[in-house]
PDB file of C-alpha atoms and ligand atoms in Angstrom:
ATOM      1  CA  UNK A 147     103.447 112.248 131.007  1.00 78.00           C
ATOM      2  CA  UNK A 148     103.302 111.711 134.527  1.00 68.00           C
ATOM      3  CA  UNK A 149     107.058 111.962 135.584  1.00 77.00           C
ATOM      4  CA  UNK A 150     105.812 114.265 138.169  1.00 89.00           C
ATOM      5  CA  UNK A 151     103.016 113.418 140.082  1.00 93.00           C
ATOM      6  CA  UNK A 152     101.444 115.108 142.927  1.00 95.00           C
ATOM      7  CA  UNK A 153      99.086 113.150 144.865  1.00 96.00           C
ATOM      8  CA  UNK A 154      97.073 114.791 147.564  1.00 95.00           C
ATOM      9  CA  UNK A 155      94.590 112.849 149.964  1.00 97.00           C
ATOM     10  CA  UNK A 156      92.071 115.582 150.052  1.00 97.00           C
ATOM     11  CA  UNK A 157      91.605 118.924 147.818  1.00 98.00           C
ATOM     12  CA  UNK A 158      89.037 121.302 146.621  1.00 98.00           C
ATOM     13  CA  UNK A 159      89.729 120.585 143.081  1.00 98.00           C
ATOM     14  CA  UNK A 160      92.744 119.113 141.111  1.00 98.00           C
ATOM     15  CA  UNK A 161      92.023 121.941 138.413  1.00 97.00           C
ATOM     16  CA  UNK A 162      92.907 124.637 140.914  1.00 97.00           C
ATOM     17  CA  UNK A 163      96.132 122.928 142.134  1.00 97.00           C
ATOM     18  CA  UNK A 164      97.021 122.195 138.525  1.00 97.00           C
ATOM     19  CA  UNK A 165      96.387 125.704 137.750  1.00 96.00           C
ATOM     20  CA  UNK A 166      98.465 127.292 140.458  1.00 95.00           C
ATOM     21  CA  UNK A 167     101.446 124.980 139.615  1.00 96.00           C
ATOM     22  CA  UNK A 168     101.024 125.775 136.020  1.00 95.00           C
ATOM     23  CA  UNK A 169     101.384 129.370 136.943  1.00 93.00           C
ATOM     24  CA  UNK A 170     104.720 128.466 138.853  1.00 94.00           C
ATOM     25  CA  UNK A 171     106.072 127.186 135.574  1.00 91.00           C
ATOM     26  CA  UNK A 172     106.234 123.476 136.236  1.00 94.00           C
ATOM     27  CA  UNK A 173     107.074 121.272 133.302  1.00 93.00           C
ATOM     28  CA  UNK A 174     104.454 119.809 131.011  1.00 94.00           C
ATOM     29  CA  UNK A 175     103.363 116.522 131.718  1.00 95.00           C
ATOM     30  CA  UNK A 176     102.955 117.425 135.430  1.00 96.00           C
ATOM     31  CA  UNK A 177      99.805 115.611 137.063  1.00 97.00           C
ATOM     32  CA  UNK A 178      97.945 116.092 140.070  1.00 98.00           C
ATOM     33  CA  UNK A 179      95.571 113.165 141.574  1.00 98.00           C
ATOM     34  CA  UNK A 180      93.674 113.315 144.642  1.00 98.00           C
ATOM     35  CA  UNK A 181      91.764 110.752 146.542  1.00 97.00           C
ATOM     36  CA  UNK A 182      89.044 113.231 147.092  1.00 97.00           C
ATOM     37  CA  UNK A 183      87.884 116.556 146.180  1.00 98.00           C
ATOM     38  CA  UNK A 184      85.501 118.652 148.253  1.00 97.00           C
ATOM     39  CA  UNK A 185      84.398 120.858 145.332  1.00 97.00           C
ATOM     40  CA  UNK A 186      85.395 119.006 142.240  1.00 97.00           C
ATOM     41  CA  UNK A 187      84.017 120.967 138.853  1.00 96.00           C
ATOM     42  CA  UNK A 188      82.196 119.726 136.080  1.00 95.00           C
ATOM     43  CA  UNK A 189      81.358 121.623 132.731  1.00 89.00           C
ATOM     44  CA  UNK A 190      79.029 124.448 132.557  1.00 83.00           C
ATOM     45  CA  UNK A 191      79.995 125.301 136.296  1.00 85.00           C
ATOM     46  CA  UNK A 192      78.033 122.023 137.646  1.00 91.00           C
ATOM     47  CA  UNK A 193      79.589 120.060 140.728  1.00 94.00           C
ATOM     48  CA  UNK A 194      81.356 116.727 140.095  1.00 96.00           C
ATOM     49  CA  UNK A 195      80.904 114.250 142.873  1.00 95.00           C
ATOM     50  CA  UNK A 196      84.297 113.217 143.837  1.00 97.00           C
ATOM     51  CA  UNK A 197      84.448 110.925 146.985  1.00 95.00           C
ATOM     52  CA  UNK A 198      87.232 109.449 148.444  1.00 96.00           C
ATOM     53  CA  UNK A 199      88.312 105.736 147.774  1.00 93.00           C
ATOM     54  CA  UNK A 200      86.589 105.254 144.553  1.00 96.00           C
ATOM     55  CA  UNK A 201      87.147 107.232 141.576  1.00 97.00           C
ATOM     56  CA  UNK A 202      90.289 108.608 139.621  1.00 98.00           C
ATOM     57  CA  UNK A 203      90.116 112.686 140.032  1.00 98.00           C
ATOM     58  CA  UNK A 204      93.349 114.136 138.055  1.00 98.00           C
ATOM     59  CA  UNK A 205      94.200 116.882 136.306  1.00 98.00           C
ATOM     60  CA  UNK A 206      97.215 117.166 133.586  1.00 97.00           C
ATOM     61  CA  UNK A 207      99.137 119.954 132.921  1.00 97.00           C
ATOM     62  CA  UNK A 208     100.445 120.550 129.213  1.00 96.00           C
ATOM     63  CA  UNK A 209     101.798 123.074 127.008  1.00 94.00           C
ATOM     64  CA  UNK A 210     101.253 122.285 123.497  1.00 92.00           C
ATOM     65  CA  UNK A 211     102.022 125.065 120.907  1.00 88.00           C
ATOM     66  CA  UNK A 212      98.574 125.764 119.357  1.00 88.00           C
ATOM     67  CA  UNK A 213      96.149 128.508 119.135  1.00 85.00           C
ATOM     68  CA  UNK A 214      93.386 128.865 121.446  1.00 88.00           C
ATOM     69  CA  UNK A 215      90.524 127.923 119.360  1.00 83.00           C
ATOM     70  CA  UNK A 216      91.821 124.220 118.602  1.00 85.00           C
ATOM     71  CA  UNK A 217      91.827 123.125 122.233  1.00 86.00           C
ATOM     72  CA  UNK A 218      88.517 121.240 122.000  1.00 87.00           C
ATOM     73  CA  UNK A 219      90.729 118.945 119.856  1.00 91.00           C
ATOM     74  CA  UNK A 220      92.716 117.890 123.273  1.00 93.00           C
ATOM     75  CA  UNK A 221      89.429 117.138 125.003  1.00 92.00           C
ATOM     76  CA  UNK A 222      88.607 114.920 122.019  1.00 93.00           C
ATOM     77  CA  UNK A 223      92.456 113.362 122.292  1.00 96.00           C
ATOM     78  CA  UNK A 224      91.733 112.635 126.106  1.00 97.00           C
ATOM     79  CA  UNK A 225      88.331 111.040 125.507  1.00 97.00           C
ATOM     80  CA  UNK A 226      90.025 108.528 123.044  1.00 97.00           C
ATOM     81  CA  UNK A 227      93.028 107.908 125.338  1.00 98.00           C
ATOM     82  CA  UNK A 228      90.684 106.949 128.401  1.00 98.00           C
ATOM     83  CA  UNK A 229      88.523 104.552 126.022  1.00 98.00           C
ATOM     84  CA  UNK A 230      91.477 103.031 124.847  1.00 98.00           C
ATOM     85  CA  UNK A 231      92.957 102.403 128.382  1.00 98.00           C
ATOM     86  CA  UNK A 232      89.162 101.269 129.954  1.00 98.00           C
ATOM     87  CA  UNK A 233      89.515  98.561 126.517  1.00 98.00           C
ATOM     88  CA  UNK A 234      93.092  97.416 127.106  1.00 98.00           C
ATOM     89  CA  UNK A 235      92.546  96.559 130.758  1.00 98.00           C
ATOM     90  CA  UNK A 236      88.669  95.565 131.256  1.00 98.00           C
ATOM     91  CA  UNK A 237      86.239  93.763 128.843  1.00 97.00           C
ATOM     92  CA  UNK A 238      84.250  97.007 128.612  1.00 98.00           C
ATOM     93  CA  UNK A 239      83.505  98.894 125.180  1.00 96.00           C
ATOM     94  CA  UNK A 240      82.688 102.435 126.112  1.00 97.00           C
ATOM     95  CA  UNK A 241      81.284 105.186 123.653  1.00 95.00           C
ATOM     96  CA  UNK A 242      82.206 108.920 123.471  1.00 95.00           C
ATOM     97  CA  UNK A 243      79.379 111.450 123.346  1.00 91.00           C
ATOM     98  CA  UNK A 244      80.445 114.856 122.036  1.00 87.00           C
ATOM     99  CA  UNK A 245      82.580 116.654 123.262  1.00 80.00           C
ATOM    100  CA  UNK A 246      83.722 114.723 126.415  1.00 83.00           C
ATOM    101  CA  UNK A 247      81.544 112.198 128.135  1.00 92.00           C
ATOM    102  CA  UNK A 248      82.459 108.484 128.122  1.00 97.00           C
ATOM    103  CA  UNK A 249      79.360 106.559 128.405  1.00 96.00           C
ATOM    104  CA  UNK A 250      78.912 102.624 129.172  1.00 97.00           C
ATOM    105  CA  UNK A 251      75.298 101.225 128.624  1.00 94.00           C
ATOM    106  CA  UNK A 252      73.892 104.510 128.123  1.00 93.00           C
ATOM    107  CA  UNK A 253      75.455 105.985 131.592  1.00 96.00           C
ATOM    108  CA  UNK A 254      78.442 108.468 131.958  1.00 97.00           C
ATOM    109  CA  UNK A 255      81.460 106.647 133.515  1.00 98.00           C
ATOM    110  CA  UNK A 256      83.999 109.594 132.742  1.00 98.00           C
ATOM    111  CA  UNK A 257      83.781 113.433 132.395  1.00 97.00           C
ATOM    112  CA  UNK A 258      86.691 115.714 131.037  1.00 96.00           C
ATOM    113  CA  UNK A 259      86.841 119.287 131.876  1.00 96.00           C
ATOM    114  CA  UNK A 260      89.601 121.572 129.715  1.00 94.00           C
ATOM    115  CA  UNK A 261      90.799 124.686 131.191  1.00 94.00           C
ATOM    116  CA  UNK A 262      92.924 127.138 129.361  1.00 92.00           C
ATOM    117  CA  UNK A 263      95.809 129.638 130.367  1.00 89.00           C
ATOM    118  CA  UNK A 264      96.418 131.645 127.249  1.00 88.00           C
ATOM    119  CA  UNK A 265      97.905 135.221 126.372  1.00 85.00           C
ATOM    120  CA  UNK A 266      96.270 136.771 123.048  1.00 84.00           C
ATOM    121  CA  UNK A 267      95.631 133.794 120.826  1.00 87.00           C
ATOM    122  CA  UNK A 268      98.405 131.396 122.101  1.00 86.00           C
ATOM    123  CA  UNK A 269      98.016 128.948 124.608  1.00 89.00           C
ATOM    124  CA  UNK A 270     100.201 129.043 127.457  1.00 88.00           C
ATOM    125  CA  UNK A 271      98.940 126.019 129.359  1.00 94.00           C
ATOM    126  CA  UNK A 272      96.092 123.458 129.272  1.00 96.00           C
ATOM    127  CA  UNK A 273      94.881 121.740 132.379  1.00 97.00           C
ATOM    128  CA  UNK A 274      92.770 118.643 131.279  1.00 97.00           C
ATOM    129  CA  UNK A 275      90.879 117.322 134.254  1.00 98.00           C
ATOM    130  CA  UNK A 276      89.316 113.730 134.023  1.00 98.00           C
ATOM    131  CA  UNK A 277      86.846 112.448 136.582  1.00 98.00           C
ATOM    132  CA  UNK A 278      86.574 108.593 136.192  1.00 98.00           C
ATOM    133  CA  UNK A 279      84.087 106.399 138.255  1.00 98.00           C
ATOM    134  CA  UNK A 280      85.810 103.444 138.879  1.00 98.00           C
ATOM    135  CA  UNK A 281      84.934 101.567 142.076  1.00 98.00           C
ATOM    136  CA  UNK A 282      81.712 103.145 142.752  1.00 97.00           C
ATOM    137  CA  UNK A 283      78.481 100.922 143.880  1.00 97.00           C
ATOM    138  CA  UNK A 284      75.226 102.049 142.461  1.00 96.00           C
ATOM    139  CA  UNK A 285      74.119 103.158 146.337  1.00 95.00           C
ATOM    140  CA  UNK A 286      77.198 105.315 146.469  1.00 94.00           C
ATOM    141  CA  UNK A 287      76.097 107.583 143.988  1.00 95.00           C
ATOM    142  CA  UNK A 288      73.640 110.421 145.120  1.00 94.00           C
ATOM    143  CA  UNK A 289      70.169 109.324 144.061  1.00 95.00           C
ATOM    144  CA  UNK A 290      69.933 112.280 141.331  1.00 94.00           C
ATOM    145  CA  UNK A 291      72.804 110.252 139.622  1.00 95.00           C
ATOM    146  CA  UNK A 292      71.891 106.854 140.237  1.00 96.00           C
ATOM    147  CA  UNK A 293      69.964 106.818 136.561  1.00 95.00           C
ATOM    148  CA  UNK A 294      72.929 108.489 134.519  1.00 96.00           C
ATOM    149  CA  UNK A 295      75.985 107.728 136.325  1.00 97.00           C
ATOM    150  CA  UNK A 296      77.706 104.358 136.167  1.00 98.00           C
ATOM    151  CA  UNK A 297      81.296 103.048 137.164  1.00 98.00           C
ATOM    152  CA  UNK A 298      83.622 100.578 135.931  1.00 98.00           C
ATOM    153  CA  UNK A 299      82.772  98.280 138.783  1.00 98.00           C
ATOM    154  CA  UNK A 300      79.155  98.572 138.284  1.00 98.00           C
ATOM    155  CA  UNK A 301      79.698  97.418 134.584  1.00 98.00           C
ATOM    156  CA  UNK A 302      82.154  94.552 135.168  1.00 98.00           C
ATOM    157  CA  UNK A 303      81.209  93.491 138.873  1.00 97.00           C
ATOM    158  CA  UNK A 304      84.565  93.597 140.043  1.00 97.00           C
ATOM    159  CA  UNK A 305      86.864  96.315 141.482  1.00 97.00           C
ATOM    160  CA  UNK A 306      89.766  97.749 139.625  1.00 98.00           C
ATOM    161  CA  UNK A 307      93.442  98.849 140.590  1.00 97.00           C
ATOM    162  CA  UNK A 308      93.256 102.872 140.043  1.00 97.00           C
ATOM    163  CA  UNK A 309      96.959 103.257 139.896  1.00 96.00           C
ATOM    164  CA  UNK A 310      97.134 100.870 137.134  1.00 97.00           C
ATOM    165  CA  UNK A 311      94.239 102.654 135.285  1.00 97.00           C
ATOM    166  CA  UNK A 312      96.072 106.033 135.628  1.00 97.00           C
ATOM    167  CA  UNK A 313      99.507 104.584 134.424  1.00 96.00           C
ATOM    168  CA  UNK A 314      97.740 103.215 131.074  1.00 97.00           C
ATOM    169  CA  UNK A 315      95.831 106.347 130.254  1.00 97.00           C
ATOM    170  CA  UNK A 316      99.030 108.315 130.588  1.00 97.00           C
ATOM    171  CA  UNK A 317     100.688 106.208 128.383  1.00 97.00           C
ATOM    172  CA  UNK A 318      97.517 106.318 125.677  1.00 97.00           C
ATOM    173  CA  UNK A 319      97.490 109.897 126.316  1.00 97.00           C
ATOM    174  CA  UNK A 320     101.350 110.227 125.842  1.00 97.00           C
ATOM    175  CA  UNK A 321     101.296 108.423 122.322  1.00 97.00           C
ATOM    176  CA  UNK A 322      98.239 110.081 121.150  1.00 98.00           C
ATOM    177  CA  UNK A 323      99.493 113.388 122.118  1.00 96.00           C
ATOM    178  CA  UNK A 324     102.762 112.950 120.335  1.00 96.00           C
ATOM    179  CA  UNK A 325     100.990 111.699 117.109  1.00 97.00           C
ATOM    180  CA  UNK A 326      98.860 115.044 117.607  1.00 95.00           C
ATOM    181  CA  UNK A 327     102.009 117.064 117.610  1.00 94.00           C
ATOM    182  CA  UNK A 328     103.593 115.491 114.813  1.00 95.00           C
ATOM    183  CA  UNK A 329     100.747 114.920 112.551  1.00 95.00           C
ATOM    184  CA  UNK A 330      98.045 117.017 113.660  1.00 93.00           C
ATOM    185  CA  UNK A 331      94.283 116.556 114.691  1.00 93.00           C
ATOM    186  CA  UNK A 332      93.383 114.236 111.545  1.00 93.00           C
ATOM    187  CA  UNK A 333      94.530 110.865 112.891  1.00 95.00           C
ATOM    188  CA  UNK A 334      93.075 111.556 116.543  1.00 95.00           C
ATOM    189  CA  UNK A 335      89.679 112.626 114.561  1.00 93.00           C
ATOM    190  CA  UNK A 336      89.574 109.377 113.051  1.00 93.00           C
ATOM    191  CA  UNK A 337      89.824 107.452 116.078  1.00 94.00           C
ATOM    192  CA  UNK A 338      87.336 109.681 117.907  1.00 93.00           C
ATOM    193  CA  UNK A 339      84.887 109.245 115.434  1.00 91.00           C
ATOM    194  CA  UNK A 340      85.425 105.341 115.409  1.00 92.00           C
ATOM    195  CA  UNK A 341      84.222 105.569 119.067  1.00 94.00           C
ATOM    196  CA  UNK A 342      81.415 108.204 118.753  1.00 91.00           C
ATOM    197  CA  UNK A 343      77.848 107.550 119.266  1.00 86.00           C
ATOM    198  CA  UNK A 344      76.624 111.070 118.746  1.00 79.00           C
ATOM    199  CA  UNK A 345      77.356 110.734 114.771  1.00 86.00           C
ATOM    200  CA  UNK A 346      74.513 110.447 112.170  1.00 88.00           C
ATOM    201  CA  UNK A 347      71.924 110.233 114.841  1.00 87.00           C
ATOM    202  CA  UNK A 348      69.207 112.819 115.444  1.00 92.00           C
ATOM    203  CA  UNK A 349      70.063 115.022 118.463  1.00 93.00           C
ATOM    204  CA  UNK A 350      69.122 118.073 120.189  1.00 95.00           C
ATOM    205  CA  UNK A 351      72.130 120.183 121.282  1.00 94.00           C
ATOM    206  CA  UNK A 352      71.459 122.840 124.111  1.00 92.00           C
ATOM    207  CA  UNK A 353      74.005 125.783 123.769  1.00 89.00           C
ATOM    208  CA  UNK A 354      74.253 128.769 126.141  1.00 86.00           C
ATOM    209  CA  UNK A 355      72.859 130.546 122.846  1.00 87.00           C
ATOM    210  CA  UNK A 356      69.721 128.393 122.491  1.00 91.00           C
ATOM    211  CA  UNK A 357      68.841 124.988 121.073  1.00 95.00           C
ATOM    212  CA  UNK A 358      69.673 123.095 117.882  1.00 95.00           C
ATOM    213  CA  UNK A 359      68.031 120.123 116.444  1.00 95.00           C
ATOM    214  CA  UNK A 360      69.268 118.317 113.645  1.00 96.00           C
ATOM    215  CA  UNK A 361      71.592 115.162 112.503  1.00 96.00           C
ATOM    216  CA  UNK A 362      75.329 115.177 113.828  1.00 93.00           C
ATOM    217  CA  UNK A 363      77.088 114.771 110.765  1.00 92.00           C
ATOM    218  CA  UNK A 364      80.736 115.053 111.804  1.00 90.00           C
ATOM    219  CA  UNK A 365      83.317 117.085 113.584  1.00 90.00           C
ATOM    220  CA  UNK A 366      85.084 120.048 112.228  1.00 89.00           C
ATOM    221  CA  UNK A 367      89.199 120.394 112.162  1.00 84.00           C
ATOM    222  CA  UNK A 368      88.792 122.486 115.275  1.00 82.00           C
ATOM    223  CA  UNK A 369      86.746 119.736 117.159  1.00 83.00           C
ATOM    224  CA  UNK A 370      83.278 121.493 117.066  1.00 88.00           C
ATOM    225  CA  UNK A 371      80.319 119.161 116.329  1.00 91.00           C
ATOM    226  CA  UNK A 372      78.813 119.783 112.911  1.00 94.00           C
ATOM    227  CA  UNK A 373      74.931 119.449 112.917  1.00 96.00           C
ATOM    228  CA  UNK A 374      72.870 119.522 109.798  1.00 95.00           C
ATOM    229  CA  UNK A 375      69.449 120.787 110.758  1.00 95.00           C
ATOM    230  CA  UNK A 376      66.200 120.002 108.886  1.00 91.00           C
ATOM    231  CA  UNK A 377      66.473 123.273 106.854  1.00 92.00           C
ATOM    232  CA  UNK A 378      69.879 121.823 105.713  1.00 92.00           C
ATOM    233  CA  UNK A 379      71.710 124.354 107.372  1.00 94.00           C
ATOM    234  CA  UNK A 380      75.319 123.119 109.127  1.00 96.00           C
ATOM    235  CA  UNK A 381      75.720 124.515 112.760  1.00 94.00           C
ATOM    236  CA  UNK A 382      79.038 124.498 114.434  1.00 93.00           C
ATOM    237  CA  UNK A 383      78.568 123.499 118.028  1.00 91.00           C
ATOM    238  CA  UNK A 384      81.546 124.403 120.337  1.00 86.00           C
ATOM    239  CA  UNK A 385      79.671 123.960 123.861  1.00 84.00           C
ATOM    240  CA  UNK A 386      76.495 122.236 124.555  1.00 88.00           C
ATOM    241  CA  UNK A 387      74.781 119.379 126.389  1.00 86.00           C
ATOM    242  CA  UNK A 388      73.648 116.754 123.793  1.00 89.00           C
ATOM    243  CA  UNK A 389      70.407 114.793 124.080  1.00 88.00           C
ATOM    244  CA  UNK A 390      70.288 111.702 121.704  1.00 84.00           C
ATOM    245  CA  UNK A 391      66.677 111.519 120.294  1.00 80.00           C
TER     246      UNK A 391
HETATM  247  C1  BTN B 463      82.192 116.880 133.074  1.00 77.81           C
HETATM  248  O1  BTN B 463      81.331 117.970 133.552  1.00 77.81           O
HETATM  249  O2  BTN B 463      81.753 116.040 132.734  1.00 77.81           O
HETATM  250  C2  BTN B 463      83.674 117.255 133.550  1.00 77.81           C
HETATM  251  C3  BTN B 463      83.968 116.705 134.960  1.00 77.81           C
HETATM  252  C4  BTN B 463      85.206 116.753 135.215  1.00 77.81           C
HETATM  253  C5  BTN B 463      85.948 116.445 136.782  1.00 77.81           C
HETATM  254  C6  BTN B 463      87.188 116.091 136.931  1.00 77.81           C
HETATM  255  S1  BTN B 463      87.859 115.566 138.322  1.00 77.81           S
HETATM  256  C7  BTN B 463      89.202 116.046 138.183  1.00 77.81           C
HETATM  257  C8  BTN B 463      89.130 117.562 137.809  1.00 77.81           C
HETATM  258  N1  BTN B 463      88.925 118.272 139.020  1.00 77.81           N
HETATM  259  C9  BTN B 463      88.024 118.845 139.003  1.00 77.81           C
HETATM  260  O3  BTN B 463      87.339 119.641 139.914  1.00 77.81           O
HETATM  261  N2  BTN B 463      87.109 118.687 137.752  1.00 77.81           N
HETATM  262  C10 BTN B 463      87.778 117.360 136.965  1.00 77.81           C
END
């Protein structure tokens, strides 16, 4: 990973640049990193706040030979790689909130956005975008984010070298990705479960189709969250906002 890194000062979104590079046929492992995004995108068409000089705004292009419905597994794999990198470099112990939020002390420090280019049922390329709040102070966040977002600086009291974090994340990603390609999702799933805060808790999942309330009993082999409702029915959730109760 990261043998070719495109570094840009300011872009609309690293996802957009990575998508056009993927269309041009660049090799797997190509990375786009920007100091600042003017139109950073989050899940569910939300904006992602991406100011200059503080965070890691990065998109990775990979080309796994997998069917479209297994790509949520790569989001979970990326979350594990980032948690491992943060644990390796800092004293922090982040948790993962399904599917892709990395939390420290109940506040979001990292978001992951996985987008696909596919033909029929087969993946052509996957663009994994990661937004990591590294050196923001609390007052650097817009007011509406101050209660829900945090950064590695806020949690540790010191600032961190973004390049070193990127390097460690790419190394961790590379080794988990080879494990995934050789042994499948099972070992990744076990690691993911060891970091998950959403498991065995009562929660509400707000999906585009409605709300599901129940206990999160695990994740399925395709990366979906399994919720047991009070009627003892198991619901599979692929995309939702999760509120822990
Ligand atoms: C989320 O909603 O939690 C996902 C946020 C993903 C943000 C990253 S920043 C780098 C890449 N470029 C984007 O426009 N979005 C992703």
